[in-house]
Amino acid sequence: FKQQLWRGSRMPSATARKLLTEDVEYWADLSSRLPAGREQSQKIRRARLFSQFDPNGNGYLSLAEVDKGIKEVIGQQDLFDCKKVVMRAFQAAKGAVKTKSAHGDDFVEIQEFRLLLLYLRQYFELYVMFGAIDTSGDNRIEMSEFTAALPQLKLWGPGIDFSDPKKVFESIDVDGGEKGYVRFDEFSQWALKQHLDLEADDETEEVPIPARNLASDNVSAHLAARTPTRGTPTAAARPPRPSSAPKHRVSATALGNSCSRKAPLPRVASLQRPASATRARPVHTPPAGPRALSAKQASKHRSPRNLSAPRVHAPF
């Protein structure tokens, strides 16, 4: 069974139905990979797991780090493929514990890591239920699909009154985004309040209901994205990097390119020398003496500035 993996955001109904009843060992293995217990041994495993999820050591887990840790550290490919589960669990866990940190509302801290593991386990179970009801595979439940799944819903929630299925369906469809269809956010919020549980599930601890309605938050965020306001931040601030965390390495190629560049030469306003800095060339004059020089000798001592003067030839 573990080789029958689904890709993307939709779980095939056949896979969901198989998970519902047959694989008790599968759920036990999943719970063992997510140490969310209160025993001392579970706390030690959870602290080690958090450090493996947080490679830069800043004490905060982003959604990308959680997603990567599920695949590389926990090694649960089925859970990794369900992006809706990872997203819902991250949103429910972040900010659940109030701390003095400035980034606590946008990231998962060590105090919230246990809740994150619980939500991953619970939302994955609810996603299996959702996939079993969604027989059309369009990531939403219609009224006809909900009515056809009433026998299973009564087993998962024996205390729920399903005498009026339409009324129950309308109570689930509360986000107002698409009337007449129930999406996973709405179904999971309702299922947590009604304490739906699988028969094959070995889970014993109840998962706390998120303080905020994730379905309503997602619709509000979607409407806000369609009409952005000026000055509204679009992403969470990145938490600071600790001094003990490894810094980014610079490649040898980039380092060589940066070292081989020469500094630009200063710009010169004019390459001509000013008139005051021009040195005058000396003018050679024939030596004065009692005897006059011949015309040939005098031509050797003419001034270089007077090159256009006619040359006097000596007679033969």
PDB file of C-alpha atoms in Angstrom:
ATOM      1  CA  PHE A   1       0.000   0.000   0.000  1.00  0.00           C
ATOM      2  CA  LYS A   2       2.764   2.447   0.870  1.00  0.00           C
ATOM      3  CA  GLN A   3       3.845   2.458  -2.761  1.00  0.00           C
ATOM      4  CA  GLN A   4       0.408   3.730  -3.858  1.00  0.00           C
ATOM      5  CA  LEU A   5       1.235   7.390  -3.420  1.00  0.00           C
ATOM      6  CA  TRP A   6      -0.872  10.225  -4.713  1.00  0.00           C
ATOM      7  CA  ARG A   7       0.568  13.376  -6.212  1.00  0.00           C
ATOM      8  CA  GLY A   8      -0.780  16.889  -6.076  1.00  0.00           C
ATOM      9  CA  SER A   9      -3.532  18.213  -3.840  1.00  0.00           C
ATOM     10  CA  ARG A  10      -6.147  15.497  -4.425  1.00  0.00           C
ATOM     11  CA  MET A  11      -6.338  12.079  -2.794  1.00  0.00           C
ATOM     12  CA  PRO A  12      -7.954   9.322  -4.886  1.00  0.00           C
ATOM     13  CA  SER A  13     -11.144   7.975  -3.341  1.00  0.00           C
ATOM     14  CA  ALA A  14      -9.907   4.386  -3.632  1.00  0.00           C
ATOM     15  CA  THR A  15      -6.787   5.217  -1.599  1.00  0.00           C
ATOM     16  CA  ALA A  16      -8.869   7.091   0.977  1.00  0.00           C
ATOM     17  CA  ARG A  17     -11.290   4.174   1.391  1.00  0.00           C
ATOM     18  CA  LYS A  18      -8.380   1.780   1.835  1.00  0.00           C
ATOM     19  CA  LEU A  19      -6.940   3.973   4.567  1.00  0.00           C
ATOM     20  CA  LEU A  20     -10.282   4.119   6.331  1.00  0.00           C
ATOM     21  CA  THR A  21     -10.662   0.470   7.293  1.00  0.00           C
ATOM     22  CA  GLU A  22      -7.778  -1.820   6.408  1.00  0.00           C
ATOM     23  CA  ASP A  23      -4.478  -0.315   7.526  1.00  0.00           C
ATOM     24  CA  VAL A  24      -4.400  -0.154  11.308  1.00  0.00           C
ATOM     25  CA  GLU A  25      -0.617  -0.673  11.252  1.00  0.00           C
ATOM     26  CA  TYR A  26      -0.272   2.262   8.909  1.00  0.00           C
ATOM     27  CA  TRP A  27      -1.827   4.678  11.402  1.00  0.00           C
ATOM     28  CA  ALA A  28       0.281   3.266  14.221  1.00  0.00           C
ATOM     29  CA  ASP A  29       3.425   3.821  12.146  1.00  0.00           C
ATOM     30  CA  LEU A  30       2.340   7.391  11.379  1.00  0.00           C
ATOM     31  CA  SER A  31       1.778   8.137  15.060  1.00  0.00           C
ATOM     32  CA  SER A  32       5.203   6.762  15.948  1.00  0.00           C
ATOM     33  CA  ARG A  33       6.828   9.130  13.436  1.00  0.00           C
ATOM     34  CA  LEU A  34       5.091  12.133  15.054  1.00  0.00           C
ATOM     35  CA  PRO A  35       6.132  12.085  18.746  1.00  0.00           C
ATOM     36  CA  ALA A  36       3.406  14.238  20.294  1.00  0.00           C
ATOM     37  CA  GLY A  37       3.074  12.465  23.647  1.00  0.00           C
ATOM     38  CA  ARG A  38       3.713  13.967  27.068  1.00  0.00           C
ATOM     39  CA  GLU A  39       6.130  11.264  28.243  1.00  0.00           C
ATOM     40  CA  GLN A  40       9.766  12.165  28.842  1.00  0.00           C
ATOM     41  CA  SER A  41      10.956   9.933  26.023  1.00  0.00           C
ATOM     42  CA  GLN A  42       8.541  11.666  23.643  1.00  0.00           C
ATOM     43  CA  LYS A  43       9.787  15.084  24.770  1.00  0.00           C
ATOM     44  CA  ILE A  44      13.390  14.098  24.056  1.00  0.00           C
ATOM     45  CA  ARG A  45      12.496  12.796  20.602  1.00  0.00           C
ATOM     46  CA  ARG A  46      10.461  15.932  19.907  1.00  0.00           C
ATOM     47  CA  ALA A  47      13.308  18.259  20.878  1.00  0.00           C
ATOM     48  CA  ARG A  48      15.710  16.335  18.629  1.00  0.00           C
ATOM     49  CA  LEU A  49      13.169  16.425  15.823  1.00  0.00           C
ATOM     50  CA  PHE A  50      12.737  20.186  16.144  1.00  0.00           C
ATOM     51  CA  SER A  51      16.491  20.757  15.845  1.00  0.00           C
ATOM     52  CA  GLN A  52      16.506  18.642  12.683  1.00  0.00           C
ATOM     53  CA  PHE A  53      13.617  20.655  11.260  1.00  0.00           C
ATOM     54  CA  ASP A  54      15.477  23.895  12.086  1.00  0.00           C
ATOM     55  CA  PRO A  55      18.842  23.618  10.269  1.00  0.00           C
ATOM     56  CA  ASN A  56      19.828  27.281  10.717  1.00  0.00           C
ATOM     57  CA  GLY A  57      19.170  27.135  14.462  1.00  0.00           C
ATOM     58  CA  ASN A  58      17.178  30.365  14.781  1.00  0.00           C
ATOM     59  CA  GLY A  59      14.355  28.770  16.814  1.00  0.00           C
ATOM     60  CA  TYR A  60      11.671  29.381  14.181  1.00  0.00           C
ATOM     61  CA  LEU A  61      10.121  26.983  11.686  1.00  0.00           C
ATOM     62  CA  SER A  62       8.796  28.335   8.420  1.00  0.00           C
ATOM     63  CA  LEU A  63       6.307  26.511   6.212  1.00  0.00           C
ATOM     64  CA  ALA A  64       9.097  25.530   3.815  1.00  0.00           C
ATOM     65  CA  GLU A  65      11.185  24.064   6.666  1.00  0.00           C
ATOM     66  CA  VAL A  66       8.213  22.064   7.949  1.00  0.00           C
ATOM     67  CA  ASP A  67       7.449  20.767   4.467  1.00  0.00           C
ATOM     68  CA  LYS A  68      11.079  19.761   3.927  1.00  0.00           C
ATOM     69  CA  GLY A  69      11.348  18.143   7.357  1.00  0.00           C
ATOM     70  CA  ILE A  70       8.305  15.937   6.744  1.00  0.00           C
ATOM     71  CA  LYS A  71       9.969  14.451   3.674  1.00  0.00           C
ATOM     72  CA  GLU A  72      13.635  14.295   4.703  1.00  0.00           C
ATOM     73  CA  VAL A  73      13.506  13.905   8.501  1.00  0.00           C
ATOM     74  CA  ILE A  74      10.231  12.092   9.209  1.00  0.00           C
ATOM     75  CA  GLY A  75      10.266  10.259   5.885  1.00  0.00           C
ATOM     76  CA  GLN A  76       6.477  10.209   5.412  1.00  0.00           C
ATOM     77  CA  GLN A  77       5.865  10.619   1.675  1.00  0.00           C
ATOM     78  CA  ASP A  78       2.063  10.327   1.956  1.00  0.00           C
ATOM     79  CA  LEU A  79       1.909  13.210   4.414  1.00  0.00           C
ATOM     80  CA  PHE A  80       4.369  15.227   2.332  1.00  0.00           C
ATOM     81  CA  ASP A  81       2.184  14.886  -0.772  1.00  0.00           C
ATOM     82  CA  CYS A  82      -0.878  16.310   1.028  1.00  0.00           C
ATOM     83  CA  LYS A  83      -0.015  20.007   0.831  1.00  0.00           C
ATOM     84  CA  LYS A  84      -3.423  21.030   2.163  1.00  0.00           C
ATOM     85  CA  VAL A  85      -2.752  19.080   5.352  1.00  0.00           C
ATOM     86  CA  VAL A  86       0.661  20.644   5.889  1.00  0.00           C
ATOM     87  CA  MET A  87      -0.724  24.134   5.249  1.00  0.00           C
ATOM     88  CA  ARG A  88      -3.674  23.730   7.624  1.00  0.00           C
ATOM     89  CA  ALA A  89      -1.527  22.249  10.382  1.00  0.00           C
ATOM     90  CA  PHE A  90       1.020  25.044  10.078  1.00  0.00           C
ATOM     91  CA  GLN A  91      -1.648  27.748  10.205  1.00  0.00           C
ATOM     92  CA  ALA A  92      -3.314  26.172  13.225  1.00  0.00           C
ATOM     93  CA  ALA A  93      -0.066  25.747  15.195  1.00  0.00           C
ATOM     94  CA  LYS A  94       1.680  29.061  14.543  1.00  0.00           C
ATOM     95  CA  GLY A  95       0.818  31.701  17.109  1.00  0.00           C
ATOM     96  CA  ALA A  96      -1.101  29.214  19.268  1.00  0.00           C
ATOM     97  CA  VAL A  97       1.245  29.883  22.211  1.00  0.00           C
ATOM     98  CA  LYS A  98       1.804  33.530  23.076  1.00  0.00           C
ATOM     99  CA  THR A  99       5.483  34.333  23.523  1.00  0.00           C
ATOM    100  CA  LYS A 100       7.533  37.511  23.766  1.00  0.00           C
ATOM    101  CA  SER A 101       9.081  36.899  20.365  1.00  0.00           C
ATOM    102  CA  ALA A 102       8.357  39.442  17.632  1.00  0.00           C
ATOM    103  CA  HIS A 103       8.067  36.657  15.017  1.00  0.00           C
ATOM    104  CA  GLY A 104       5.953  34.187  16.998  1.00  0.00           C
ATOM    105  CA  ASP A 105       2.745  34.833  15.076  1.00  0.00           C
ATOM    106  CA  ASP A 106       4.291  34.003  11.706  1.00  0.00           C
ATOM    107  CA  PHE A 107       6.419  30.949  12.516  1.00  0.00           C
ATOM    108  CA  VAL A 108       6.224  27.801  14.637  1.00  0.00           C
ATOM    109  CA  GLU A 109       8.387  27.864  17.765  1.00  0.00           C
ATOM    110  CA  ILE A 110       9.522  25.061  20.038  1.00  0.00           C
ATOM    111  CA  GLN A 111       6.545  25.644  22.376  1.00  0.00           C
ATOM    112  CA  GLU A 112       4.158  25.057  19.447  1.00  0.00           C
ATOM    113  CA  PHE A 113       5.960  22.117  17.859  1.00  0.00           C
ATOM    114  CA  ARG A 114       3.931  19.525  19.769  1.00  0.00           C
ATOM    115  CA  LEU A 115       0.717  21.119  18.514  1.00  0.00           C
ATOM    116  CA  LEU A 116       2.094  21.067  14.983  1.00  0.00           C
ATOM    117  CA  LEU A 117       2.665  17.310  15.165  1.00  0.00           C
ATOM    118  CA  LEU A 118      -0.820  16.760  16.578  1.00  0.00           C
ATOM    119  CA  TYR A 119      -2.413  18.868  13.855  1.00  0.00           C
ATOM    120  CA  LEU A 120      -0.449  17.075  11.139  1.00  0.00           C
ATOM    121  CA  ARG A 121      -1.773  13.759  12.398  1.00  0.00           C
ATOM    122  CA  GLN A 122      -5.350  14.986  12.809  1.00  0.00           C
ATOM    123  CA  TYR A 123      -5.657  16.947   9.561  1.00  0.00           C
ATOM    124  CA  PHE A 124      -4.237  14.003   7.624  1.00  0.00           C
ATOM    125  CA  GLU A 125      -6.975  11.807   9.094  1.00  0.00           C
ATOM    126  CA  LEU A 126      -9.629  14.378   8.183  1.00  0.00           C
ATOM    127  CA  TYR A 127      -8.213  14.616   4.677  1.00  0.00           C
ATOM    128  CA  VAL A 128      -8.670  10.864   4.304  1.00  0.00           C
ATOM    129  CA  MET A 129     -12.315  11.289   5.290  1.00  0.00           C
ATOM    130  CA  PHE A 130     -12.707  14.185   2.876  1.00  0.00           C
ATOM    131  CA  GLY A 131     -11.185  12.149   0.037  1.00  0.00           C
ATOM    132  CA  ALA A 132     -13.532   9.247   0.725  1.00  0.00           C
ATOM    133  CA  ILE A 133     -16.588  11.518   0.511  1.00  0.00           C
ATOM    134  CA  ASP A 134     -15.354  13.426  -2.549  1.00  0.00           C
ATOM    135  CA  THR A 135     -16.008  10.693  -5.089  1.00  0.00           C
ATOM    136  CA  SER A 136     -15.848  13.116  -8.048  1.00  0.00           C
ATOM    137  CA  GLY A 137     -12.295  14.142  -7.141  1.00  0.00           C
ATOM    138  CA  ASP A 138     -12.787  17.898  -7.665  1.00  0.00           C
ATOM    139  CA  ASN A 139     -11.598  18.879  -4.159  1.00  0.00           C
ATOM    140  CA  ARG A 140     -15.092  19.808  -2.986  1.00  0.00           C
ATOM    141  CA  ILE A 141     -18.124  17.961  -1.630  1.00  0.00           C
ATOM    142  CA  GLU A 142     -21.541  18.373  -3.197  1.00  0.00           C
ATOM    143  CA  MET A 143     -24.852  17.741  -1.515  1.00  0.00           C
ATOM    144  CA  SER A 144     -25.317  14.460  -3.374  1.00  0.00           C
ATOM    145  CA  GLU A 145     -21.887  13.208  -2.251  1.00  0.00           C
ATOM    146  CA  PHE A 146     -22.593  14.262   1.327  1.00  0.00           C
ATOM    147  CA  THR A 147     -25.904  12.387   1.333  1.00  0.00           C
ATOM    148  CA  ALA A 148     -24.294   9.264  -0.127  1.00  0.00           C
ATOM    149  CA  ALA A 149     -21.640   9.315   2.634  1.00  0.00           C
ATOM    150  CA  LEU A 150     -24.121   9.532   5.520  1.00  0.00           C
ATOM    151  CA  PRO A 151     -23.515   5.907   6.655  1.00  0.00           C
ATOM    152  CA  GLN A 152     -19.808   6.610   7.012  1.00  0.00           C
ATOM    153  CA  LEU A 153     -20.389   9.987   8.652  1.00  0.00           C
ATOM    154  CA  LYS A 154     -22.616   8.348  11.274  1.00  0.00           C
ATOM    155  CA  LEU A 155     -19.807   5.925  12.117  1.00  0.00           C
ATOM    156  CA  TRP A 156     -17.236   8.715  12.408  1.00  0.00           C
ATOM    157  CA  GLY A 157     -19.527  10.973  14.457  1.00  0.00           C
ATOM    158  CA  PRO A 158     -22.106   8.876  16.334  1.00  0.00           C
ATOM    159  CA  GLY A 159     -23.265  11.846  18.394  1.00  0.00           C
ATOM    160  CA  ILE A 160     -24.193  14.037  15.407  1.00  0.00           C
ATOM    161  CA  ASP A 161     -27.833  14.435  14.430  1.00  0.00           C
ATOM    162  CA  PHE A 162     -28.124  13.703  10.702  1.00  0.00           C
ATOM    163  CA  SER A 163     -31.944  13.688  10.588  1.00  0.00           C
ATOM    164  CA  ASP A 164     -31.818  16.748   8.315  1.00  0.00           C
ATOM    165  CA  PRO A 165     -28.774  16.263   6.026  1.00  0.00           C
ATOM    166  CA  LYS A 166     -29.394  19.508   4.142  1.00  0.00           C
ATOM    167  CA  LYS A 167     -29.318  21.534   7.340  1.00  0.00           C
ATOM    168  CA  VAL A 168     -26.064  19.880   8.404  1.00  0.00           C
ATOM    169  CA  PHE A 169     -24.563  20.499   4.971  1.00  0.00           C
ATOM    170  CA  GLU A 170     -25.492  24.182   5.075  1.00  0.00           C
ATOM    171  CA  SER A 171     -23.990  24.508   8.559  1.00  0.00           C
ATOM    172  CA  ILE A 172     -20.669  23.244   7.169  1.00  0.00           C
ATOM    173  CA  ASP A 173     -20.725  25.513   4.102  1.00  0.00           C
ATOM    174  CA  VAL A 174     -20.056  28.778   5.963  1.00  0.00           C
ATOM    175  CA  ASP A 175     -17.184  30.466   4.158  1.00  0.00           C
ATOM    176  CA  GLY A 176     -19.353  32.046   1.472  1.00  0.00           C
ATOM    177  CA  GLY A 177     -16.720  31.515  -1.177  1.00  0.00           C
ATOM    178  CA  GLU A 178     -18.671  28.958  -3.206  1.00  0.00           C
ATOM    179  CA  LYS A 179     -22.176  28.216  -2.026  1.00  0.00           C
ATOM    180  CA  GLY A 180     -23.376  24.674  -2.511  1.00  0.00           C
ATOM    181  CA  TYR A 181     -19.902  23.142  -2.150  1.00  0.00           C
ATOM    182  CA  VAL A 182     -17.896  22.205   0.932  1.00  0.00           C
ATOM    183  CA  ARG A 183     -14.136  22.516   0.703  1.00  0.00           C
ATOM    184  CA  PHE A 184     -11.540  20.914   2.930  1.00  0.00           C
ATOM    185  CA  ASP A 185     -11.101  23.999   5.147  1.00  0.00           C
ATOM    186  CA  GLU A 186     -14.800  24.028   5.973  1.00  0.00           C
ATOM    187  CA  PHE A 187     -15.042  20.270   6.430  1.00  0.00           C
ATOM    188  CA  SER A 188     -12.015  20.086   8.741  1.00  0.00           C
ATOM    189  CA  GLN A 189     -13.259  22.963  10.907  1.00  0.00           C
ATOM    190  CA  TRP A 190     -16.647  21.266  11.313  1.00  0.00           C
ATOM    191  CA  ALA A 191     -15.115  17.810  11.865  1.00  0.00           C
ATOM    192  CA  LEU A 192     -12.836  19.086  14.647  1.00  0.00           C
ATOM    193  CA  LYS A 193     -15.788  20.602  16.474  1.00  0.00           C
ATOM    194  CA  GLN A 194     -17.831  17.404  16.065  1.00  0.00           C
ATOM    195  CA  HIS A 195     -14.869  15.158  17.073  1.00  0.00           C
ATOM    196  CA  LEU A 196     -15.021  12.916  14.009  1.00  0.00           C
ATOM    197  CA  ASP A 197     -12.755   9.881  14.301  1.00  0.00           C
ATOM    198  CA  LEU A 198     -11.864   6.868  12.150  1.00  0.00           C
ATOM    199  CA  GLU A 199     -12.431   3.302  13.259  1.00  0.00           C
ATOM    200  CA  ALA A 200      -8.955   2.209  12.164  1.00  0.00           C
ATOM    201  CA  ASP A 201      -7.347   5.132  13.930  1.00  0.00           C
ATOM    202  CA  ASP A 202      -5.403   4.432  17.127  1.00  0.00           C
ATOM    203  CA  GLU A 203      -5.349   8.048  18.261  1.00  0.00           C
ATOM    204  CA  THR A 204      -6.383   8.697  21.873  1.00  0.00           C
ATOM    205  CA  GLU A 205      -5.655  12.389  22.585  1.00  0.00           C
ATOM    206  CA  GLU A 206      -8.157  15.010  21.454  1.00  0.00           C
ATOM    207  CA  VAL A 207      -6.734  17.758  19.271  1.00  0.00           C
ATOM    208  CA  PRO A 208      -7.578  21.321  20.350  1.00  0.00           C
ATOM    209  CA  ILE A 209      -9.763  23.299  17.983  1.00  0.00           C
ATOM    210  CA  PRO A 210      -7.867  26.210  16.377  1.00  0.00           C
ATOM    211  CA  ALA A 211      -8.573  29.566  17.982  1.00  0.00           C
ATOM    212  CA  ARG A 212      -9.510  31.089  14.614  1.00  0.00           C
ATOM    213  CA  ASN A 213     -11.634  29.772  11.784  1.00  0.00           C
ATOM    214  CA  LEU A 214      -9.126  28.862   9.093  1.00  0.00           C
ATOM    215  CA  ALA A 215     -11.817  28.688   6.428  1.00  0.00           C
ATOM    216  CA  SER A 216     -13.006  32.239   7.119  1.00  0.00           C
ATOM    217  CA  ASP A 217      -9.416  33.482   7.303  1.00  0.00           C
ATOM    218  CA  ASN A 218      -8.628  32.019   3.907  1.00  0.00           C
ATOM    219  CA  VAL A 219     -11.663  33.665   2.303  1.00  0.00           C
ATOM    220  CA  SER A 220     -10.813  37.014   3.895  1.00  0.00           C
ATOM    221  CA  ALA A 221      -7.226  36.714   2.693  1.00  0.00           C
ATOM    222  CA  HIS A 222      -8.449  35.844  -0.793  1.00  0.00           C
ATOM    223  CA  LEU A 223     -10.711  38.896  -0.913  1.00  0.00           C
ATOM    224  CA  ALA A 224      -7.937  41.124   0.444  1.00  0.00           C
ATOM    225  CA  ALA A 225      -5.561  39.843  -2.234  1.00  0.00           C
ATOM    226  CA  ARG A 226      -8.034  40.827  -4.934  1.00  0.00           C
ATOM    227  CA  THR A 227      -8.230  44.391  -3.571  1.00  0.00           C
ATOM    228  CA  PRO A 228      -4.772  45.152  -2.158  1.00  0.00           C
ATOM    229  CA  THR A 229      -4.395  48.198   0.048  1.00  0.00           C
ATOM    230  CA  ARG A 230      -1.467  50.514  -0.069  1.00  0.00           C
ATOM    231  CA  GLY A 231       1.197  49.807   2.491  1.00  0.00           C
ATOM    232  CA  THR A 232      -0.115  46.353   3.433  1.00  0.00           C
ATOM    233  CA  PRO A 233       2.732  43.865   3.995  1.00  0.00           C
ATOM    234  CA  THR A 234       2.610  40.856   1.680  1.00  0.00           C
ATOM    235  CA  ALA A 235       5.001  38.530   3.525  1.00  0.00           C
ATOM    236  CA  ALA A 236       6.085  37.820   7.067  1.00  0.00           C
ATOM    237  CA  ALA A 237       9.317  39.321   8.293  1.00  0.00           C
ATOM    238  CA  ARG A 238      12.218  36.918   8.303  1.00  0.00           C
ATOM    239  CA  PRO A 239      13.427  36.052  11.824  1.00  0.00           C
ATOM    240  CA  PRO A 240      16.990  37.013  12.695  1.00  0.00           C
ATOM    241  CA  ARG A 241      19.813  34.534  12.121  1.00  0.00           C
ATOM    242  CA  PRO A 242      21.686  33.557  15.301  1.00  0.00           C
ATOM    243  CA  SER A 243      25.384  34.263  15.576  1.00  0.00           C
ATOM    244  CA  SER A 244      26.143  30.545  15.884  1.00  0.00           C
ATOM    245  CA  ALA A 245      24.310  29.670  12.667  1.00  0.00           C
ATOM    246  CA  PRO A 246      26.428  28.884   9.603  1.00  0.00           C
ATOM    247  CA  LYS A 247      26.664  31.741   7.149  1.00  0.00           C
ATOM    248  CA  HIS A 248      26.086  31.452   3.455  1.00  0.00           C
ATOM    249  CA  ARG A 249      29.158  30.275   1.559  1.00  0.00           C
ATOM    250  CA  VAL A 250      30.558  32.201  -1.369  1.00  0.00           C
ATOM    251  CA  SER A 251      31.526  30.092  -4.350  1.00  0.00           C
ATOM    252  CA  ALA A 252      35.081  30.169  -5.643  1.00  0.00           C
ATOM    253  CA  THR A 253      33.903  31.400  -9.038  1.00  0.00           C
ATOM    254  CA  ALA A 254      32.016  34.325  -7.569  1.00  0.00           C
ATOM    255  CA  LEU A 255      34.941  35.114  -5.284  1.00  0.00           C
ATOM    256  CA  GLY A 256      37.380  35.015  -8.197  1.00  0.00           C
ATOM    257  CA  ASN A 257      35.201  37.246 -10.324  1.00  0.00           C
ATOM    258  CA  SER A 258      34.879  39.784  -7.545  1.00  0.00           C
ATOM    259  CA  CYS A 259      38.631  39.807  -6.916  1.00  0.00           C
ATOM    260  CA  SER A 260      39.580  40.090 -10.591  1.00  0.00           C
ATOM    261  CA  ARG A 261      37.621  43.267 -11.123  1.00  0.00           C
ATOM    262  CA  LYS A 262      39.755  46.414 -11.147  1.00  0.00           C
ATOM    263  CA  ALA A 263      38.678  49.562  -9.413  1.00  0.00           C
ATOM    264  CA  PRO A 264      37.509  52.238 -11.862  1.00  0.00           C
ATOM    265  CA  LEU A 265      39.954  55.033 -12.551  1.00  0.00           C
ATOM    266  CA  PRO A 266      38.994  58.538 -11.395  1.00  0.00           C
ATOM    267  CA  ARG A 267      37.602  60.720 -14.104  1.00  0.00           C
ATOM    268  CA  VAL A 268      39.822  63.576 -15.328  1.00  0.00           C
ATOM    269  CA  ALA A 269      38.153  66.852 -16.213  1.00  0.00           C
ATOM    270  CA  SER A 270      40.707  67.786 -18.912  1.00  0.00           C
ATOM    271  CA  LEU A 271      43.820  66.124 -20.263  1.00  0.00           C
ATOM    272  CA  GLN A 272      45.402  69.440 -21.359  1.00  0.00           C
ATOM    273  CA  ARG A 273      47.803  71.237 -19.109  1.00  0.00           C
ATOM    274  CA  PRO A 274      46.866  74.697 -17.953  1.00  0.00           C
ATOM    275  CA  ALA A 275      48.715  77.605 -19.489  1.00  0.00           C
ATOM    276  CA  SER A 276      50.473  78.392 -16.222  1.00  0.00           C
ATOM    277  CA  ALA A 277      51.889  74.854 -16.011  1.00  0.00           C
ATOM    278  CA  THR A 278      53.346  74.890 -19.575  1.00  0.00           C
ATOM    279  CA  ARG A 279      57.090  75.142 -19.456  1.00  0.00           C
ATOM    280  CA  ALA A 280      58.649  77.440 -22.055  1.00  0.00           C
ATOM    281  CA  ARG A 281      61.392  75.932 -24.157  1.00  0.00           C
ATOM    282  CA  PRO A 282      64.733  77.772 -23.955  1.00  0.00           C
ATOM    283  CA  VAL A 283      65.726  79.992 -26.892  1.00  0.00           C
ATOM    284  CA  HIS A 284      69.314  79.547 -28.015  1.00  0.00           C
ATOM    285  CA  THR A 285      71.080  82.717 -29.015  1.00  0.00           C
ATOM    286  CA  PRO A 286      74.505  82.835 -30.650  1.00  0.00           C
ATOM    287  CA  PRO A 287      77.273  83.704 -28.246  1.00  0.00           C
ATOM    288  CA  ALA A 288      78.422  87.331 -28.335  1.00  0.00           C
ATOM    289  CA  GLY A 289      82.059  87.797 -29.150  1.00  0.00           C
ATOM    290  CA  PRO A 290      84.547  89.914 -30.944  1.00  0.00           C
ATOM    291  CA  ARG A 291      84.249  87.805 -34.036  1.00  0.00           C
ATOM    292  CA  ALA A 292      80.977  87.392 -35.892  1.00  0.00           C
ATOM    293  CA  LEU A 293      79.842  83.926 -36.833  1.00  0.00           C
ATOM    294  CA  SER A 294      79.435  82.766 -40.340  1.00  0.00           C
ATOM    295  CA  ALA A 295      75.999  82.230 -41.822  1.00  0.00           C
ATOM    296  CA  LYS A 296      76.371  78.432 -41.548  1.00  0.00           C
ATOM    297  CA  GLN A 297      77.287  78.626 -37.887  1.00  0.00           C
ATOM    298  CA  ALA A 298      74.530  81.112 -37.171  1.00  0.00           C
ATOM    299  CA  SER A 299      71.943  78.771 -38.689  1.00  0.00           C
ATOM    300  CA  LYS A 300      72.775  76.159 -36.043  1.00  0.00           C
ATOM    301  CA  HIS A 301      71.865  78.608 -33.272  1.00  0.00           C
ATOM    302  CA  ARG A 302      68.583  79.874 -34.678  1.00  0.00           C
ATOM    303  CA  SER A 303      65.563  79.941 -32.390  1.00  0.00           C
ATOM    304  CA  PRO A 304      63.249  76.876 -32.543  1.00  0.00           C
ATOM    305  CA  ARG A 305      60.287  79.241 -32.451  1.00  0.00           C
ATOM    306  CA  ASN A 306      61.462  80.881 -35.660  1.00  0.00           C
ATOM    307  CA  LEU A 307      61.535  77.834 -37.883  1.00  0.00           C
ATOM    308  CA  SER A 308      59.784  79.645 -40.710  1.00  0.00           C
ATOM    309  CA  ALA A 309      62.702  82.126 -41.111  1.00  0.00           C
ATOM    310  CA  PRO A 310      64.620  81.726 -44.402  1.00  0.00           C
ATOM    311  CA  ARG A 311      67.857  79.832 -44.138  1.00  0.00           C
ATOM    312  CA  VAL A 312      70.952  81.768 -45.274  1.00  0.00           C
ATOM    313  CA  HIS A 313      73.453  79.777 -47.292  1.00  0.00           C
ATOM    314  CA  ALA A 314      77.102  80.571 -47.021  1.00  0.00           C
ATOM    315  CA  PRO A 315      78.936  81.472 -50.250  1.00  0.00           C
ATOM    316  CA  PHE A 316      81.420  79.065 -51.695  1.00  0.00           C
TER     317      PHE A 316
END
